[in-house]
Amino acid sequence: DLSRKVFVFRKDPSDAYVVLRARLEQPLLNFTVCLRSFTDLTRPHGLFSYATKAQDNEILLFKPRPEEYRFYVGGKFVTFRVPEGRRDWEHVCASWESASGIAEFWLNGRPWPRKGLQRGYTVGATASILLGQEQDSFGGGFDLYNSFSGELSDVYLWDTGLSPDKMRAAFLSLRLPPALLAWKSLSYEVKGDVVVKARLRE
């Protein structure tokens, strides 16, 4: 249970990452991924990387610059332009629905205009899920200059699209539905220079 804790990625650039283990019974036709990050990086960095053997960017949350997030599904991406952070925690949730191809993006509890992405696609279930690096091959192929440096917290993955109420609940750290990956019961393994510490402030 990592409540009120964070992963601190200490070095920049870094070869460190955290492996997450999720029990995926079947491929995903819908999902929501949420996390909180705190960094002063201005260069590109990967936050959440879900790779299959067929597709290294099966699900990817990537920040190419301070005022932009890229959300990948099945190797294709949509861009969400955001205000440049005030060097504070940023909470993001991204959800996707195969039937409509609708991608939703929420920043700090507020929705951005929805976009279309990979309608009819299926996300593979046999996955390598990492925090802090962007995979260019299954479980590896890292570019150090796409690595994350800073603090990550409150990581979740659901096999459904969350309702607007639940998106806001995730931002406020309220009670959430059972998840494939849940910060309060996370199965993980640290690889390299990552330290678990108490959050500095709520």
PDB file of C-alpha atoms in Angstrom:
ATOM      1  CA  ASP A   1       0.000   0.000   0.000  1.00  0.00           C
ATOM      2  CA  LEU A   2       1.720   3.160  -1.249  1.00  0.00           C
ATOM      3  CA  SER A   3      -0.851   5.647   0.100  1.00  0.00           C
ATOM      4  CA  ARG A   4       0.827   9.014   0.761  1.00  0.00           C
ATOM      5  CA  LYS A   5       4.047   7.714  -0.763  1.00  0.00           C
ATOM      6  CA  VAL A   6       5.887   8.498  -4.011  1.00  0.00           C
ATOM      7  CA  PHE A   7       8.498   6.972  -6.279  1.00  0.00           C
ATOM      8  CA  VAL A   8      11.453   9.392  -6.491  1.00  0.00           C
ATOM      9  CA  PHE A   9      13.436   8.994  -9.742  1.00  0.00           C
ATOM     10  CA  ARG A  10      16.626  10.643  -8.527  1.00  0.00           C
ATOM     11  CA  LYS A  11      18.849  10.970 -11.586  1.00  0.00           C
ATOM     12  CA  ASP A  12      18.625  12.904 -14.858  1.00  0.00           C
ATOM     13  CA  PRO A  13      18.990  11.347 -17.338  1.00  0.00           C
ATOM     14  CA  SER A  14      18.357   7.917 -15.885  1.00  0.00           C
ATOM     15  CA  ASP A  15      18.250   4.239 -16.763  1.00  0.00           C
ATOM     16  CA  ALA A  16      15.961   3.548 -13.769  1.00  0.00           C
ATOM     17  CA  TYR A  17      12.365   2.364 -13.986  1.00  0.00           C
ATOM     18  CA  VAL A  18       9.634   0.608 -12.030  1.00  0.00           C
ATOM     19  CA  VAL A  19       8.011  -2.591 -13.323  1.00  0.00           C
ATOM     20  CA  LEU A  20       4.281  -2.912 -12.560  1.00  0.00           C
ATOM     21  CA  ARG A  21       2.474  -6.242 -12.485  1.00  0.00           C
ATOM     22  CA  ALA A  22      -1.199  -6.350 -13.419  1.00  0.00           C
ATOM     23  CA  ARG A  23      -3.435  -9.388 -13.691  1.00  0.00           C
ATOM     24  CA  LEU A  24      -4.855  -8.957 -17.172  1.00  0.00           C
ATOM     25  CA  GLU A  25      -7.289 -11.727 -18.001  1.00  0.00           C
ATOM     26  CA  GLN A  26      -8.078 -10.595 -21.537  1.00  0.00           C
ATOM     27  CA  PRO A  27      -7.276  -7.868 -24.089  1.00  0.00           C
ATOM     28  CA  LEU A  28      -8.600  -4.370 -23.343  1.00  0.00           C
ATOM     29  CA  LEU A  29     -11.410  -2.750 -25.325  1.00  0.00           C
ATOM     30  CA  ASN A  30     -11.648   0.105 -22.808  1.00  0.00           C
ATOM     31  CA  PHE A  31      -9.250   1.441 -20.209  1.00  0.00           C
ATOM     32  CA  THR A  32      -8.380   4.396 -18.001  1.00  0.00           C
ATOM     33  CA  VAL A  33      -4.889   5.188 -16.746  1.00  0.00           C
ATOM     34  CA  CYS A  34      -4.251   7.828 -14.054  1.00  0.00           C
ATOM     35  CA  LEU A  35      -1.127   9.088 -12.316  1.00  0.00           C
ATOM     36  CA  ARG A  36       0.359  12.079 -10.540  1.00  0.00           C
ATOM     37  CA  SER A  37       3.767  13.490 -11.480  1.00  0.00           C
ATOM     38  CA  PHE A  38       6.054  16.196 -10.105  1.00  0.00           C
ATOM     39  CA  THR A  39       9.078  17.227 -12.152  1.00  0.00           C
ATOM     40  CA  ASP A  40      11.035  20.206 -13.411  1.00  0.00           C
ATOM     41  CA  LEU A  41      12.048  18.462 -16.646  1.00  0.00           C
ATOM     42  CA  THR A  42      11.552  20.427 -19.841  1.00  0.00           C
ATOM     43  CA  ARG A  43      12.885  17.688 -22.157  1.00  0.00           C
ATOM     44  CA  PRO A  44      10.679  14.798 -23.414  1.00  0.00           C
ATOM     45  CA  HIS A  45       9.874  12.069 -20.884  1.00  0.00           C
ATOM     46  CA  GLY A  46       7.794   8.927 -20.636  1.00  0.00           C
ATOM     47  CA  LEU A  47       5.454   8.511 -17.663  1.00  0.00           C
ATOM     48  CA  PHE A  48       3.485   5.283 -18.177  1.00  0.00           C
ATOM     49  CA  SER A  49       4.549   2.739 -20.800  1.00  0.00           C
ATOM     50  CA  TYR A  50       2.553  -0.414 -21.634  1.00  0.00           C
ATOM     51  CA  ALA A  51       4.188  -2.512 -24.353  1.00  0.00           C
ATOM     52  CA  THR A  52       3.226  -5.791 -25.992  1.00  0.00           C
ATOM     53  CA  LYS A  53       5.489  -7.919 -28.171  1.00  0.00           C
ATOM     54  CA  ALA A  54       3.572  -6.678 -31.232  1.00  0.00           C
ATOM     55  CA  GLN A  55       3.473  -2.973 -30.301  1.00  0.00           C
ATOM     56  CA  ASP A  56       5.925  -1.083 -28.054  1.00  0.00           C
ATOM     57  CA  ASN A  57       3.590   1.910 -27.660  1.00  0.00           C
ATOM     58  CA  GLU A  58       0.430  -0.091 -26.949  1.00  0.00           C
ATOM     59  CA  ILE A  59      -0.451   2.422 -24.219  1.00  0.00           C
ATOM     60  CA  LEU A  60       1.864   5.351 -23.535  1.00  0.00           C
ATOM     61  CA  LEU A  61       1.573   8.613 -21.622  1.00  0.00           C
ATOM     62  CA  PHE A  62       4.402  10.788 -22.909  1.00  0.00           C
ATOM     63  CA  LYS A  63       5.279  14.424 -22.295  1.00  0.00           C
ATOM     64  CA  PRO A  64       7.366  15.822 -25.181  1.00  0.00           C
ATOM     65  CA  ARG A  65       7.445  19.350 -23.696  1.00  0.00           C
ATOM     66  CA  PRO A  66       6.033  21.149 -20.639  1.00  0.00           C
ATOM     67  CA  GLU A  67       2.880  22.323 -22.450  1.00  0.00           C
ATOM     68  CA  GLU A  68       1.958  19.068 -24.179  1.00  0.00           C
ATOM     69  CA  TYR A  69       0.913  15.490 -23.407  1.00  0.00           C
ATOM     70  CA  ARG A  70       0.801  12.682 -25.945  1.00  0.00           C
ATOM     71  CA  PHE A  71      -1.547   9.757 -25.388  1.00  0.00           C
ATOM     72  CA  TYR A  72      -0.757   6.653 -27.454  1.00  0.00           C
ATOM     73  CA  VAL A  73      -2.952   3.633 -28.148  1.00  0.00           C
ATOM     74  CA  GLY A  74      -1.636   0.931 -30.467  1.00  0.00           C
ATOM     75  CA  GLY A  75       1.247   3.072 -31.735  1.00  0.00           C
ATOM     76  CA  LYS A  76      -0.928   6.052 -32.800  1.00  0.00           C
ATOM     77  CA  PHE A  77      -1.248   9.167 -30.649  1.00  0.00           C
ATOM     78  CA  VAL A  78      -3.302  12.274 -30.009  1.00  0.00           C
ATOM     79  CA  THR A  79      -1.856  15.471 -28.518  1.00  0.00           C
ATOM     80  CA  PHE A  80      -3.358  17.477 -25.678  1.00  0.00           C
ATOM     81  CA  ARG A  81      -1.995  20.981 -25.203  1.00  0.00           C
ATOM     82  CA  VAL A  82      -1.936  22.101 -21.586  1.00  0.00           C
ATOM     83  CA  PRO A  83      -0.878  25.225 -19.697  1.00  0.00           C
ATOM     84  CA  GLU A  84       2.773  25.023 -18.750  1.00  0.00           C
ATOM     85  CA  GLY A  85       2.922  23.693 -15.182  1.00  0.00           C
ATOM     86  CA  ARG A  86       3.740  25.941 -12.268  1.00  0.00           C
ATOM     87  CA  ARG A  87       6.276  23.341 -11.091  1.00  0.00           C
ATOM     88  CA  ASP A  88       3.541  21.660  -9.089  1.00  0.00           C
ATOM     89  CA  TRP A  89       2.049  18.178  -9.038  1.00  0.00           C
ATOM     90  CA  GLU A  90       0.069  17.352 -12.197  1.00  0.00           C
ATOM     91  CA  HIS A  91      -2.622  14.704 -12.084  1.00  0.00           C
ATOM     92  CA  VAL A  92      -3.544  13.169 -15.438  1.00  0.00           C
ATOM     93  CA  CYS A  93      -6.109  10.580 -16.445  1.00  0.00           C
ATOM     94  CA  ALA A  94      -6.449   9.262 -19.987  1.00  0.00           C
ATOM     95  CA  SER A  95      -9.206   6.905 -21.070  1.00  0.00           C
ATOM     96  CA  TRP A  96      -9.998   5.175 -24.341  1.00  0.00           C
ATOM     97  CA  GLU A  97     -12.950   3.276 -25.777  1.00  0.00           C
ATOM     98  CA  SER A  98     -12.527   0.942 -28.729  1.00  0.00           C
ATOM     99  CA  ALA A  99     -16.162   1.045 -29.921  1.00  0.00           C
ATOM    100  CA  SER A 100     -16.195   4.838 -30.460  1.00  0.00           C
ATOM    101  CA  GLY A 101     -12.442   5.442 -30.705  1.00  0.00           C
ATOM    102  CA  ILE A 102     -12.896   8.268 -28.209  1.00  0.00           C
ATOM    103  CA  ALA A 103      -9.853   9.338 -26.169  1.00  0.00           C
ATOM    104  CA  GLU A 104     -10.482  11.392 -23.043  1.00  0.00           C
ATOM    105  CA  PHE A 105      -7.846  13.404 -21.219  1.00  0.00           C
ATOM    106  CA  TRP A 106      -8.248  14.949 -17.767  1.00  0.00           C
ATOM    107  CA  LEU A 107      -5.711  17.258 -16.126  1.00  0.00           C
ATOM    108  CA  ASN A 108      -6.059  18.100 -12.421  1.00  0.00           C
ATOM    109  CA  GLY A 109      -9.669  16.957 -12.367  1.00  0.00           C
ATOM    110  CA  ARG A 110     -10.750  18.868 -15.503  1.00  0.00           C
ATOM    111  CA  PRO A 111     -11.579  17.378 -18.915  1.00  0.00           C
ATOM    112  CA  TRP A 112      -9.953  18.474 -22.173  1.00  0.00           C
ATOM    113  CA  PRO A 113     -11.813  18.263 -25.531  1.00  0.00           C
ATOM    114  CA  ARG A 114     -12.157  14.595 -26.524  1.00  0.00           C
ATOM    115  CA  LYS A 115     -10.339  13.254 -29.581  1.00  0.00           C
ATOM    116  CA  GLY A 116     -10.567  10.269 -31.895  1.00  0.00           C
ATOM    117  CA  LEU A 117      -7.998   7.458 -31.686  1.00  0.00           C
ATOM    118  CA  GLN A 118      -7.790   3.877 -32.977  1.00  0.00           C
ATOM    119  CA  ARG A 119     -11.496   3.041 -33.322  1.00  0.00           C
ATOM    120  CA  GLY A 120     -12.058  -0.721 -33.276  1.00  0.00           C
ATOM    121  CA  TYR A 121      -8.566  -1.471 -31.950  1.00  0.00           C
ATOM    122  CA  THR A 122      -7.848  -4.068 -29.228  1.00  0.00           C
ATOM    123  CA  VAL A 123      -5.075  -3.565 -26.654  1.00  0.00           C
ATOM    124  CA  GLY A 124      -3.070  -6.768 -26.100  1.00  0.00           C
ATOM    125  CA  ALA A 125      -3.094  -8.407 -22.660  1.00  0.00           C
ATOM    126  CA  THR A 126       0.450  -9.825 -22.451  1.00  0.00           C
ATOM    127  CA  ALA A 127       2.169  -6.607 -21.464  1.00  0.00           C
ATOM    128  CA  SER A 128       5.323  -5.103 -20.015  1.00  0.00           C
ATOM    129  CA  ILE A 129       4.171  -2.131 -17.898  1.00  0.00           C
ATOM    130  CA  LEU A 130       6.789   0.383 -16.767  1.00  0.00           C
ATOM    131  CA  LEU A 131       6.980   3.753 -15.066  1.00  0.00           C
ATOM    132  CA  GLY A 132       9.741   6.239 -15.824  1.00  0.00           C
ATOM    133  CA  GLN A 133      10.901   4.987 -19.239  1.00  0.00           C
ATOM    134  CA  GLU A 134       9.458   4.741 -22.742  1.00  0.00           C
ATOM    135  CA  GLN A 135       9.845   1.225 -24.174  1.00  0.00           C
ATOM    136  CA  ASP A 136      11.080   0.864 -27.754  1.00  0.00           C
ATOM    137  CA  SER A 137      10.979  -2.921 -27.436  1.00  0.00           C
ATOM    138  CA  PHE A 138       9.171  -5.299 -25.066  1.00  0.00           C
ATOM    139  CA  GLY A 139      10.599  -4.468 -21.613  1.00  0.00           C
ATOM    140  CA  GLY A 140      13.533  -2.408 -22.927  1.00  0.00           C
ATOM    141  CA  GLY A 141      15.007  -0.315 -25.727  1.00  0.00           C
ATOM    142  CA  PHE A 142      15.147   2.819 -23.581  1.00  0.00           C
ATOM    143  CA  ASP A 143      16.370   6.241 -24.701  1.00  0.00           C
ATOM    144  CA  LEU A 144      17.897   7.836 -21.575  1.00  0.00           C
ATOM    145  CA  TYR A 145      16.833  11.258 -22.854  1.00  0.00           C
ATOM    146  CA  ASN A 146      13.177  10.152 -22.730  1.00  0.00           C
ATOM    147  CA  SER A 147      13.543   9.005 -19.109  1.00  0.00           C
ATOM    148  CA  PHE A 148      11.576  10.502 -16.232  1.00  0.00           C
ATOM    149  CA  SER A 149      13.234  12.361 -13.364  1.00  0.00           C
ATOM    150  CA  GLY A 150      11.153  13.552 -10.423  1.00  0.00           C
ATOM    151  CA  GLU A 151       8.308  12.067  -8.397  1.00  0.00           C
ATOM    152  CA  LEU A 152       5.431   9.764  -9.422  1.00  0.00           C
ATOM    153  CA  SER A 153       2.423   8.755  -7.360  1.00  0.00           C
ATOM    154  CA  ASP A 154      -1.207   7.547  -7.472  1.00  0.00           C
ATOM    155  CA  VAL A 155      -0.816   5.226 -10.467  1.00  0.00           C
ATOM    156  CA  TYR A 156      -3.960   3.338 -11.535  1.00  0.00           C
ATOM    157  CA  LEU A 157      -5.131   1.302 -14.516  1.00  0.00           C
ATOM    158  CA  TRP A 158      -8.751   0.236 -15.012  1.00  0.00           C
ATOM    159  CA  ASP A 159     -10.245  -1.962 -17.741  1.00  0.00           C
ATOM    160  CA  THR A 160     -13.148   0.481 -18.134  1.00  0.00           C
ATOM    161  CA  GLY A 161     -13.638   4.122 -18.993  1.00  0.00           C
ATOM    162  CA  LEU A 162     -14.180   6.022 -15.747  1.00  0.00           C
ATOM    163  CA  SER A 163     -17.219   8.281 -15.374  1.00  0.00           C
ATOM    164  CA  PRO A 164     -16.622  12.029 -14.923  1.00  0.00           C
ATOM    165  CA  ASP A 165     -17.394  11.649 -11.191  1.00  0.00           C
ATOM    166  CA  LYS A 166     -14.748   8.939 -10.838  1.00  0.00           C
ATOM    167  CA  MET A 167     -12.226  10.997 -12.850  1.00  0.00           C
ATOM    168  CA  ARG A 168     -12.679  13.801 -10.325  1.00  0.00           C
ATOM    169  CA  ALA A 169     -12.497  11.276  -7.453  1.00  0.00           C
ATOM    170  CA  ALA A 170      -9.129  10.042  -8.786  1.00  0.00           C
ATOM    171  CA  PHE A 171      -7.816  13.627  -8.776  1.00  0.00           C
ATOM    172  CA  LEU A 172      -9.061  14.169  -5.206  1.00  0.00           C
ATOM    173  CA  SER A 173      -7.710  10.748  -4.028  1.00  0.00           C
ATOM    174  CA  LEU A 174     -11.186   9.635  -2.979  1.00  0.00           C
ATOM    175  CA  ARG A 175     -12.527   6.097  -2.967  1.00  0.00           C
ATOM    176  CA  LEU A 176     -12.119   4.442  -6.381  1.00  0.00           C
ATOM    177  CA  PRO A 177     -13.458   1.289  -8.057  1.00  0.00           C
ATOM    178  CA  PRO A 178     -11.308  -1.894  -8.091  1.00  0.00           C
ATOM    179  CA  ALA A 179      -8.473  -1.576 -10.625  1.00  0.00           C
ATOM    180  CA  LEU A 180      -6.032  -3.761 -12.588  1.00  0.00           C
ATOM    181  CA  LEU A 181      -3.263  -1.606 -11.098  1.00  0.00           C
ATOM    182  CA  ALA A 182      -3.983   0.262  -7.859  1.00  0.00           C
ATOM    183  CA  TRP A 183      -1.629   2.487  -5.881  1.00  0.00           C
ATOM    184  CA  LYS A 184      -3.110   1.164  -2.623  1.00  0.00           C
ATOM    185  CA  SER A 185      -2.214  -2.462  -3.513  1.00  0.00           C
ATOM    186  CA  LEU A 186       0.592  -2.165  -6.038  1.00  0.00           C
ATOM    187  CA  SER A 187       2.668  -5.122  -7.180  1.00  0.00           C
ATOM    188  CA  TYR A 188       5.934  -3.571  -8.373  1.00  0.00           C
ATOM    189  CA  GLU A 189       9.684  -3.987  -8.703  1.00  0.00           C
ATOM    190  CA  VAL A 190      12.194  -1.125  -8.694  1.00  0.00           C
ATOM    191  CA  LYS A 191      15.013  -1.331 -11.262  1.00  0.00           C
ATOM    192  CA  GLY A 192      17.840   1.105 -10.631  1.00  0.00           C
ATOM    193  CA  ASP A 193      17.910   4.407  -8.782  1.00  0.00           C
ATOM    194  CA  VAL A 194      14.308   4.866  -7.609  1.00  0.00           C
ATOM    195  CA  VAL A 195      13.448   5.464  -3.937  1.00  0.00           C
ATOM    196  CA  VAL A 196      10.062   5.172  -2.205  1.00  0.00           C
ATOM    197  CA  LYS A 197       9.527   8.197   0.054  1.00  0.00           C
ATOM    198  CA  ALA A 198       6.676   9.874   1.929  1.00  0.00           C
ATOM    199  CA  ARG A 199       4.909  12.582  -0.073  1.00  0.00           C
ATOM    200  CA  LEU A 200       6.167  16.032   0.966  1.00  0.00           C
ATOM    201  CA  ARG A 201       2.693  17.503   1.160  1.00  0.00           C
ATOM    202  CA  GLU A 202      -0.881  16.444   0.522  1.00  0.00           C
TER     203      GLU A 202
END
